[in-house]
Tab-separated table of C-alpha atoms in Angstrom:
chain	number	residue	atom	x	y	z
A	1	MET	CA	85.233	114.634	65.807
A	2	ASN	CA	83.072	116.527	63.260
A	3	THR	CA	83.527	119.831	61.421
A	4	GLU	CA	81.416	121.804	63.907
A	5	MET	CA	83.503	120.527	66.818
A	6	LEU	CA	86.704	121.413	64.972
A	7	ASP	CA	85.566	125.003	64.381
A	8	SER	CA	85.108	125.566	68.122
A	9	ARG	CA	88.479	124.044	69.056
A	10	LEU	CA	90.690	127.038	68.489
A	11	PHE	CA	93.686	125.161	69.917
A	12	TYR	CA	93.541	122.972	66.785
A	13	LEU	CA	92.967	125.808	64.306
A	14	ASP	CA	95.922	127.745	65.751
A	15	PRO	CA	97.936	126.048	68.541
A	16	TRP	CA	99.966	129.282	68.942
A	17	LEU	CA	96.866	131.340	69.836
A	18	LYS	CA	97.348	132.704	73.358
A	19	GLU	CA	94.193	134.829	73.818
A	20	ALA	CA	90.648	134.893	72.435
A	21	ASP	CA	87.170	136.294	73.081
A	22	VAL	CA	84.314	133.772	73.192
A	23	VAL	CA	80.767	133.486	74.531
A	24	VAL	CA	79.699	131.601	77.663
A	25	LYS	CA	77.198	128.854	76.837
A	26	THR	CA	76.731	127.230	80.250
A	27	ILE	CA	78.039	127.545	83.807
A	28	GLU	CA	77.225	124.922	86.433
A	29	PRO	CA	78.408	124.145	89.979
A	30	VAL	CA	80.430	120.950	90.251
A	31	THR	CA	79.316	118.807	93.168
A	32	ASP	CA	82.163	116.264	93.133
A	33	ARG	CA	84.896	118.900	93.452
A	34	ARG	CA	85.859	121.523	96.061
A	35	SER	CA	83.454	124.276	97.132
A	36	PHE	CA	82.780	126.995	94.551
A	37	VAL	CA	84.244	125.023	91.642
A	38	PHE	CA	82.194	125.588	88.497
A	39	GLY	CA	82.218	124.007	85.075
A	40	VAL	CA	82.023	126.414	82.134
A	41	MET	CA	81.139	125.538	78.544
A	42	LEU	CA	82.145	128.096	75.890
A	43	SER	CA	81.316	128.790	72.248
A	44	GLY	CA	84.973	128.102	71.456
A	45	THR	CA	88.170	127.543	73.382
A	46	ILE	CA	91.939	127.894	73.249
A	47	PHE	CA	92.269	125.431	76.168
A	48	TYR	CA	93.237	121.855	75.309
A	49	PRO	CA	91.378	119.224	77.402
A	50	GLU	CA	93.323	116.417	79.030
A	51	GLY	CA	93.629	113.390	76.768
A	52	GLY	CA	95.919	111.111	74.792
A	53	GLY	CA	98.661	111.282	77.417
A	54	GLN	CA	98.751	115.099	77.298
A	55	PRO	CA	97.647	117.132	80.360
A	56	ALA	CA	95.070	119.903	80.178
A	57	ASP	CA	95.958	123.526	79.490
A	58	PHE	CA	95.661	126.084	82.284
A	59	GLY	CA	95.052	129.838	82.148
A	60	PHE	CA	92.272	132.340	82.820
A	61	ILE	CA	88.675	133.044	81.821
A	62	GLU	CA	88.536	136.770	82.566
A	63	ASP	CA	90.229	136.867	86.006
A	64	LYS	CA	89.069	133.358	86.969
A	65	ARG	CA	91.829	130.742	86.999
A	66	VAL	CA	91.216	127.628	84.903
A	67	ILE	CA	92.315	124.686	87.066
A	68	ASP	CA	91.297	121.829	84.752
A	69	VAL	CA	89.843	121.161	81.305
A	70	GLN	CA	88.035	117.928	80.400
A	71	GLU	CA	86.103	116.627	77.416
A	72	ILE	CA	82.843	114.915	78.399
A	73	ASP	CA	80.538	113.444	75.750
A	74	GLY	CA	82.112	115.599	73.050
A	75	GLU	CA	81.791	118.837	75.032
A	76	ILE	CA	84.744	120.698	76.586
A	77	TRP	CA	84.282	121.778	80.196
A	78	HIS	CA	86.538	124.363	81.832
A	79	TYR	CA	86.768	124.136	85.618
A	80	ILE	CA	87.283	127.348	87.556
A	81	GLU	CA	87.416	128.056	91.287
A	82	LEU	CA	85.407	131.090	92.427
A	83	GLN	CA	85.489	133.072	95.666
A	84	ASP	CA	81.762	132.553	96.301
A	85	GLU	CA	78.447	131.989	94.523
A	86	ASN	CA	78.204	135.659	93.441
A	87	ASP	CA	81.650	135.597	91.840
A	88	ARG	CA	80.194	134.049	88.689
A	89	ASP	CA	78.144	137.119	87.718
A	90	SER	CA	80.632	138.031	84.971
A	91	LEU	CA	80.267	134.546	83.455
A	92	LYS	CA	76.540	134.507	82.771
A	93	PRO	CA	75.415	132.521	79.710
A	94	GLY	CA	75.482	134.770	76.644
A	95	SER	CA	78.208	137.053	77.977
A	96	THR	CA	81.474	137.549	76.085
A	97	VAL	CA	84.595	136.594	78.032
A	98	HIS	CA	88.321	136.908	77.414
A	99	LEU	CA	90.521	133.805	77.520
A	100	ARG	CA	94.236	133.876	78.381
A	101	LEU	CA	96.365	130.767	78.024
A	102	ASP	CA	99.185	129.707	80.355
A	103	TRP	CA	101.579	129.856	77.415
A	104	PRO	CA	104.751	128.407	79.011
A	105	ARG	CA	102.741	125.315	79.975
A	106	ARG	CA	101.305	124.944	76.439
A	107	LEU	CA	104.719	125.378	74.791
A	108	TYR	CA	106.206	122.803	77.158
A	109	HIS	CA	103.459	120.355	76.194
A	110	MET	CA	103.956	120.979	72.463
A	111	GLN	CA	107.726	120.496	72.665
A	112	GLN	CA	107.347	117.281	74.669
A	113	HIS	CA	104.603	115.870	72.440
A	114	THR	CA	106.299	116.611	69.119
A	115	GLY	CA	109.542	115.302	70.625
A	116	GLN	CA	107.739	112.082	71.502
A	117	HIS	CA	106.506	111.686	67.920
A	118	LEU	CA	110.086	112.066	66.678
A	119	LEU	CA	111.453	109.570	69.199
A	120	SER	CA	108.694	107.043	68.493
A	121	ALA	CA	109.170	107.479	64.737
A	122	VAL	CA	112.916	106.765	64.969
A	123	LEU	CA	112.288	103.688	67.123
A	124	GLU	CA	109.654	102.407	64.686
A	125	GLU	CA	111.374	103.206	61.390
A	126	GLU	CA	114.969	102.383	62.289
A	127	TYR	CA	114.581	99.565	64.840
A	128	GLY	CA	111.066	98.141	64.415
A	129	ILE	CA	110.269	98.992	68.051
A	130	HIS	CA	106.662	100.046	68.660
A	131	THR	CA	105.453	102.670	71.124
A	132	LEU	CA	102.813	101.154	73.404
A	133	SER	CA	101.896	104.155	75.570
A	134	PHE	CA	102.884	107.756	76.289
A	135	HIS	CA	102.757	109.934	79.404
A	136	LEU	CA	103.609	113.638	79.493
A	137	GLY	CA	104.713	114.724	82.990
A	138	THR	CA	105.895	117.963	84.552
A	139	GLU	CA	109.538	116.860	84.970
A	140	TYR	CA	109.896	114.187	82.307
A	141	CYS	CA	107.925	112.147	79.789
A	142	THR	CA	107.759	108.388	79.361
A	143	ILE	CA	106.996	105.987	76.567
A	144	ASP	CA	106.603	102.260	77.035
A	145	VAL	CA	108.052	100.440	74.023
A	146	SER	CA	107.909	96.874	72.704
A	147	ALA	CA	111.586	96.094	73.397
A	148	LYS	CA	112.073	93.410	76.052
A	149	ASP	CA	115.390	94.618	77.438
A	150	PRO	CA	117.097	98.048	77.645
A	151	ILE	CA	120.146	96.526	75.961
A	152	GLU	CA	118.125	96.463	72.703
A	153	LEU	CA	118.142	100.271	72.593
A	154	PRO	CA	121.386	101.950	71.411
A	155	LEU	CA	120.740	105.277	73.126
A	156	MET	CA	123.474	107.414	71.582
A	157	GLN	CA	122.520	106.268	68.094
A	158	ILE	CA	118.815	106.870	68.732
A	159	GLU	CA	119.454	110.370	70.099
A	160	THR	CA	121.702	111.196	67.128
A	161	GLN	CA	118.950	110.156	64.704
A	162	VAL	CA	116.345	112.233	66.560
A	163	GLU	CA	118.703	115.226	66.558
A	164	ALA	CA	119.178	114.808	62.806
A	165	TRP	CA	115.435	115.244	62.283
A	166	ILE	CA	115.397	118.254	64.596
A	167	GLY	CA	118.193	119.720	62.480
A	168	ARG	CA	116.266	119.072	59.252
A	169	ASP	CA	113.513	121.383	60.551
A	170	ALA	CA	110.895	119.246	58.809
A	171	ALA	CA	107.328	120.542	58.686
A	172	VAL	CA	104.831	119.125	61.179
A	173	LEU	CA	101.534	118.855	59.315
A	174	VAL	CA	98.010	118.112	60.522
A	175	HIS	CA	95.497	116.271	58.334
A	176	TYR	CA	91.790	115.647	58.918
A	177	CYS	CA	90.758	112.480	57.193
A	178	PRO	CA	87.464	110.549	56.893
A	179	PRO	CA	87.832	106.852	57.811
A	180	GLU	CA	87.322	105.718	54.219
A	181	ASP	CA	90.443	107.633	53.099
A	182	ILE	CA	92.708	106.509	55.929
A	183	SER	CA	94.568	104.025	53.705
A	184	THR	CA	96.220	106.952	51.896
A	185	PHE	CA	98.417	107.405	54.986
A	186	LYS	CA	101.090	105.002	56.206
A	187	LEU	CA	100.211	105.149	59.906
A	188	ARG	CA	102.561	104.192	62.729
A	189	LYS	CA	99.615	103.015	64.857
A	190	ASN	CA	95.968	102.160	64.303
A	191	PRO	CA	93.459	105.039	64.165
A	192	PRO	CA	90.628	105.344	66.728
A	193	ALA	CA	87.393	103.588	65.848
A	194	ASP	CA	84.015	105.311	65.403
A	195	GLU	CA	85.448	108.743	64.535
A	196	ALA	CA	83.742	110.757	61.800
A	197	VAL	CA	87.006	112.598	61.139
A	198	ILE	CA	90.440	111.264	62.099
A	199	ARG	CA	93.171	113.751	62.993
A	200	ILE	CA	96.626	112.746	61.744
A	201	VAL	CA	99.898	114.438	62.696
A	202	GLU	CA	102.658	114.055	60.102
A	203	ILE	CA	106.365	114.723	60.373
A	204	GLN	CA	106.729	115.493	56.702
A	205	GLY	CA	108.502	112.754	54.809
A	206	TYR	CA	108.972	110.500	57.822
A	207	ASP	CA	106.059	109.685	60.124
A	208	CYS	CA	102.259	109.741	60.294
A	209	SER	CA	100.304	109.008	63.450
A	210	PRO	CA	96.711	109.529	64.619
A	211	CYS	CA	96.900	112.112	67.416
A	212	GLY	CA	94.653	114.606	69.175
A	213	GLY	CA	97.405	116.602	70.886
A	214	THR	CA	98.828	120.067	70.249
A	215	HIS	CA	102.061	120.185	68.255
A	216	LEU	CA	104.773	122.482	66.970
A	217	ASP	CA	104.913	123.650	63.347
A	218	ARG	CA	108.390	122.290	62.590
A	219	THR	CA	110.760	119.729	64.097
A	220	GLY	CA	113.414	122.424	64.623
A	221	GLN	CA	111.165	123.965	67.283
A	222	VAL	CA	111.703	120.842	69.427
A	223	ARG	CA	115.281	122.182	69.875
A	224	ALA	CA	116.620	119.133	71.751
A	225	LEU	CA	115.691	115.698	73.064
A	226	LYS	CA	117.485	113.744	75.772
A	227	VAL	CA	116.753	110.185	76.899
A	228	LEU	CA	117.164	110.307	80.678
A	229	SER	CA	116.949	106.638	81.629
A	230	LEU	CA	115.565	103.203	80.773
A	231	GLU	CA	113.948	100.554	82.939
A	232	ARG	CA	112.239	97.210	82.542
A	233	TYR	CA	108.493	97.601	83.024
A	234	LYS	CA	105.804	94.909	82.763
A	235	GLY	CA	107.754	92.806	80.287
A	236	HIS	CA	108.762	95.775	78.138
A	237	VAL	CA	111.001	98.848	78.432
A	238	ARG	CA	110.035	102.269	79.761
A	239	MET	CA	111.992	105.223	78.372
A	240	TYR	CA	112.240	108.476	80.337
A	241	PHE	CA	113.004	111.538	78.213
A	242	ALA	CA	112.688	115.307	77.977
A	243	SER	CA	112.448	117.654	74.997
A	244	GLY	CA	112.728	121.341	74.222
A	245	ALA	CA	113.872	124.041	76.613
A	246	HIS	CA	113.375	121.663	79.530
A	247	ALA	CA	115.836	119.153	78.037
A	248	ILE	CA	118.391	121.927	77.507
A	249	GLU	CA	117.890	123.071	81.107
A	250	LEU	CA	118.408	119.523	82.419
A	251	MET	CA	121.549	119.034	80.330
A	252	SER	CA	122.946	122.406	81.437
A	253	LYS	CA	122.339	121.520	85.076
A	254	ALA	CA	123.950	118.109	84.586
A	255	TYR	CA	127.015	119.775	83.058
A	256	GLU	CA	127.257	122.250	85.949
A	257	ASP	CA	126.977	119.369	88.420
A	258	ASN	CA	129.705	117.486	86.541
A	259	ARG	CA	131.911	120.565	86.491
A	260	ALA	CA	131.477	120.995	90.258
A	261	ALA	CA	132.266	117.308	90.768
A	262	ALA	CA	135.345	117.622	88.545
A	263	THR	CA	136.582	120.536	90.663
A	264	MET	CA	136.151	118.522	93.860
A	265	LEU	CA	137.926	115.537	92.299
A	266	GLY	CA	140.695	117.663	90.816
A	267	SER	CA	140.025	116.463	87.269
A	268	SER	CA	138.492	117.623	84.004
A	269	VAL	CA	134.823	116.954	83.219
A	270	GLY	CA	135.828	114.305	80.687
A	271	ASP	CA	137.910	112.421	83.262
A	272	ILE	CA	135.326	112.341	86.064
A	273	SER	CA	134.528	108.629	85.762
A	274	THR	CA	138.218	107.643	85.735
A	275	ARG	CA	139.049	109.890	88.670
A	276	LEU	CA	135.972	108.775	90.593
A	277	SER	CA	136.945	105.125	90.136
A	278	GLU	CA	140.376	105.921	91.566
A	279	VAL	CA	138.860	107.746	94.552
A	280	LEU	CA	136.388	104.921	95.254
A	281	GLU	CA	139.131	102.317	95.013
A	282	LYS	CA	141.288	104.313	97.416
A	283	SER	CA	138.321	104.867	99.732
A	284	SER	CA	137.561	101.140	99.727
A	285	SER	CA	141.173	100.353	100.544
A	286	THR	CA	141.166	102.932	103.361
A	287	GLU	CA	137.905	101.551	104.717
A	288	LYS	CA	139.330	98.021	104.775
A	289	LYS	CA	142.422	99.232	106.633
A	290	ALA	CA	140.256	101.114	109.139
A	291	ARG	CA	138.133	97.996	109.607
A	292	ARG	CA	141.206	95.875	110.335
A	293	ILE	CA	142.373	98.423	112.914
A	294	LEU	CA	138.932	98.412	114.580
A	295	VAL	CA	138.933	94.608	114.715
A	296	GLN	CA	142.362	94.653	116.346
A	297	TYR	CA	141.171	97.270	118.830
A	298	ALA	CA	138.033	95.213	119.624
A	299	GLU	CA	140.181	92.126	120.197
A	300	ALA	CA	142.408	94.101	122.582
A	301	GLU	CA	139.338	95.390	124.464
A	302	ALA	CA	137.974	91.837	124.706
A	303	ARG	CA	141.258	90.486	126.086
A	304	LEU	CA	141.325	93.276	128.675
A	305	ALA	CA	137.705	92.564	129.656
A	306	ALA	CA	138.543	88.855	129.990
A	307	ILE	CA	141.304	89.655	132.467
A	308	HIS	CA	138.900	91.668	134.636
A	309	ALA	CA	136.079	89.099	134.371
A	310	GLY	CA	138.148	86.123	135.409
A	311	PRO	CA	138.429	82.734	133.680
A	312	LYS	CA	134.684	82.005	133.430
A	313	GLY	CA	133.035	85.416	133.718
A	314	ILE	CA	130.783	86.945	131.101
A	315	LEU	CA	132.439	89.804	129.226
A	316	GLN	CA	130.323	92.918	129.728
A	317	PHE	CA	130.704	96.084	127.600
A	318	THR	CA	128.791	99.248	128.486
A	319	LEU	CA	128.804	101.778	125.645
A	320	GLU	CA	127.483	105.262	126.399
A	321	LYS	CA	127.900	106.858	122.935
A	322	GLU	CA	129.256	104.179	120.600
A	323	ASP	CA	126.873	102.546	118.116
A	324	VAL	CA	125.496	99.019	117.832
A	325	ASP	CA	128.056	98.056	115.172
A	326	TRP	CA	130.880	98.636	117.651
A	327	GLY	CA	129.007	96.663	120.307
A	328	THR	CA	128.570	93.772	117.878
A	329	MET	CA	132.261	93.906	116.997
A	330	LEU	CA	133.247	93.718	120.695
A	331	CYS	CA	130.955	90.736	121.285
A	332	LYS	CA	132.355	88.958	118.246
A	333	ALA	CA	135.900	89.511	119.548
A	334	ALA	CA	134.866	88.091	122.935
A	335	VAL	CA	133.333	85.004	121.331
A	336	SER	CA	136.605	84.422	119.441
A	337	LEU	CA	138.166	84.029	122.911
A	338	GLY	CA	135.544	81.425	123.780
A	339	ARG	CA	133.654	83.734	126.135
A	340	PRO	CA	129.978	84.778	126.196
A	341	ALA	CA	129.551	88.538	125.918
A	342	MET	CA	126.993	91.299	126.311
A	343	ALA	CA	127.197	94.846	124.931
A	344	SER	CA	124.845	97.486	126.334
A	345	CYS	CA	124.583	100.154	123.618
A	346	LEU	CA	122.809	102.805	125.682
A	347	ASN	CA	122.792	105.475	122.968
A	348	ASP	CA	120.551	103.145	120.913
A	349	SER	CA	118.821	101.507	123.929
A	350	THR	CA	119.941	98.172	122.500
A	351	ILE	CA	121.504	95.065	124.058
A	352	ILE	CA	123.671	92.647	122.053
A	353	ILE	CA	124.374	89.130	123.355
A	354	GLN	CA	126.705	86.607	121.723
A	355	VAL	CA	127.522	83.123	122.989
A	356	PRO	CA	130.350	80.825	121.760
A	357	ALA	CA	129.512	77.339	120.511
A	358	LYS	CA	130.644	75.540	123.656
A	359	ALA	CA	128.382	77.687	125.859
A	360	ARG	CA	125.200	77.543	123.770
A	361	ILE	CA	122.229	76.027	125.575
A	362	PRO	CA	118.921	75.142	123.849
A	363	GLY	CA	116.073	77.375	124.967
A	364	LEU	CA	118.265	80.337	125.916
A	365	SER	CA	116.855	82.616	123.210
A	366	LYS	CA	113.302	81.759	124.299
A	367	ILE	CA	114.093	82.972	127.817
A	368	PHE	CA	115.595	86.200	126.415
A	369	SER	CA	112.463	86.727	124.291
A	370	GLU	CA	110.187	86.369	127.323
A	371	ILE	CA	112.224	88.929	129.286
A	372	MET	CA	112.259	91.283	126.284
A	373	ALA	CA	108.489	90.987	125.746
A	374	ASN	CA	107.777	91.739	129.420
A	375	LEU	CA	109.813	94.946	129.075
A	376	GLY	CA	108.116	95.986	125.803
A	377	GLY	CA	111.197	95.457	123.671
A	378	LYS	CA	111.651	94.406	120.054
A	379	GLY	CA	114.201	92.122	118.484
A	380	GLY	CA	115.148	88.470	118.519
A	381	GLY	CA	117.801	85.976	117.568
A	382	GLY	CA	119.006	82.465	118.255
A	383	GLU	CA	121.244	80.646	120.703
A	384	ALA	CA	124.403	82.241	119.241
A	385	PHE	CA	123.324	85.860	118.760
A	386	TYR	CA	120.522	87.908	120.289
A	387	ARG	CA	119.594	91.570	119.895
A	388	ALA	CA	116.929	93.486	121.815
A	389	SER	CA	115.950	97.169	121.523
A	390	PHE	CA	113.867	99.171	123.988
A	391	ALA	CA	112.076	102.493	124.403
A	392	SER	CA	114.769	103.880	126.699
A	393	ALA	CA	118.271	103.202	127.988
A	394	ASP	CA	116.896	102.550	131.499
A	395	ILE	CA	114.668	99.734	130.239
A	396	ALA	CA	117.587	98.350	128.221
A	397	LYS	CA	119.638	98.259	131.446
A	398	GLN	CA	116.873	96.245	133.154
A	399	PHE	CA	116.981	93.699	130.341
A	400	ALA	CA	120.783	93.539	130.573
A	401	ILE	CA	120.640	92.768	134.307
A	402	LYS	CA	118.071	89.973	133.889
A	403	ALA	CA	119.795	88.515	130.804
A	404	ARG	CA	123.135	88.500	132.613
A	405	GLU	CA	121.591	86.628	135.528
A	406	VAL	CA	120.318	83.990	133.095
A	407	LEU	CA	123.718	83.678	131.423
A	408	GLU	CA	125.518	83.394	134.754
A	409	ARG	CA	123.083	80.731	135.946
A	410	TYR	CA	123.686	78.644	132.865
A	411	GLN	CA	127.427	79.270	133.070
A	412	THR	CA	127.398	77.839	136.604
A	413	GLN	CA	125.528	74.754	135.384
A	414	CYS	CA	128.056	74.111	132.588
């Protein structure tokens, strides 16, 4: 960056500037974007171009919406979408145009970016953990840090230290420094190479870092920072966080959700985890009891089916509405009686077959697979358990008839 470039970048001279009048230098159609998208170069701009992990500003040039801003070869291009070719008449080179910034978006970016500098500074100064990369998103931000495991990061302590610097309301200063004078600053990361002027953002008395983003004037304007989660990522740790009004909004919503959960659980917000543990334990116990009752019921159904099938018959269960799990449970109960079984789960167009050890015959599953393939089914299994699913209940019934014939034939041979 040089002095001339700095003078035209109004977002650096005053990041709180929301409107400005400038002159159009160039307007060109953009061939690699949608129809009637044009790139506009201006004599100066309040729009920050995407870069350094920070998204581009949006807004308006006159009544034309700015949908993207990019820096290409040192020049800032503003991309606008027009109604047609004639819609650019008000943007002729040499004409003065009025710029309006999407201010809520800019403020969000500034709060997130300054919040990131605070978080990275605390990690570096207090724990020796370096920030490797930064991404500013619409719902949350992330930094990848040099820690190897999330357990290395004491979150409550880190947040408390960040909040302390927010409370100090320290000045956020911007310095423009030639490379030969860079040693006068204790930088948290290395400066970019081949820059005529290096831009440094300082949290006064605490942190200095090369940065091209837009920032707040004081740390108190960050208002709040909340670490949302941690995860292992490519041998390091990724931290998800939010700052500013967005962080306050997320925390307020989380509290409201907790309060609603507390009401449903009949507890206070502070006792949610204890009460939830009790409910889950009780639910688990109830589920186990219900499972035992179902097993007993399945065993009773299997015994009844055995009476009707005779001493060597295959136990057949036809289920119109019940699910595959119940069919599997019935077959398992039948096998415990030493009987082969088949459950036709018509609601799922699925057939379950189970065979006890004494009745297993090598090659049986291969025969089932051939029948299934001929009927366009999917599934598989072995000699003890086989499952096949079909496009319709009618096709499943056809498989059941053929599979039963195979089982009965082998039963006769045994």
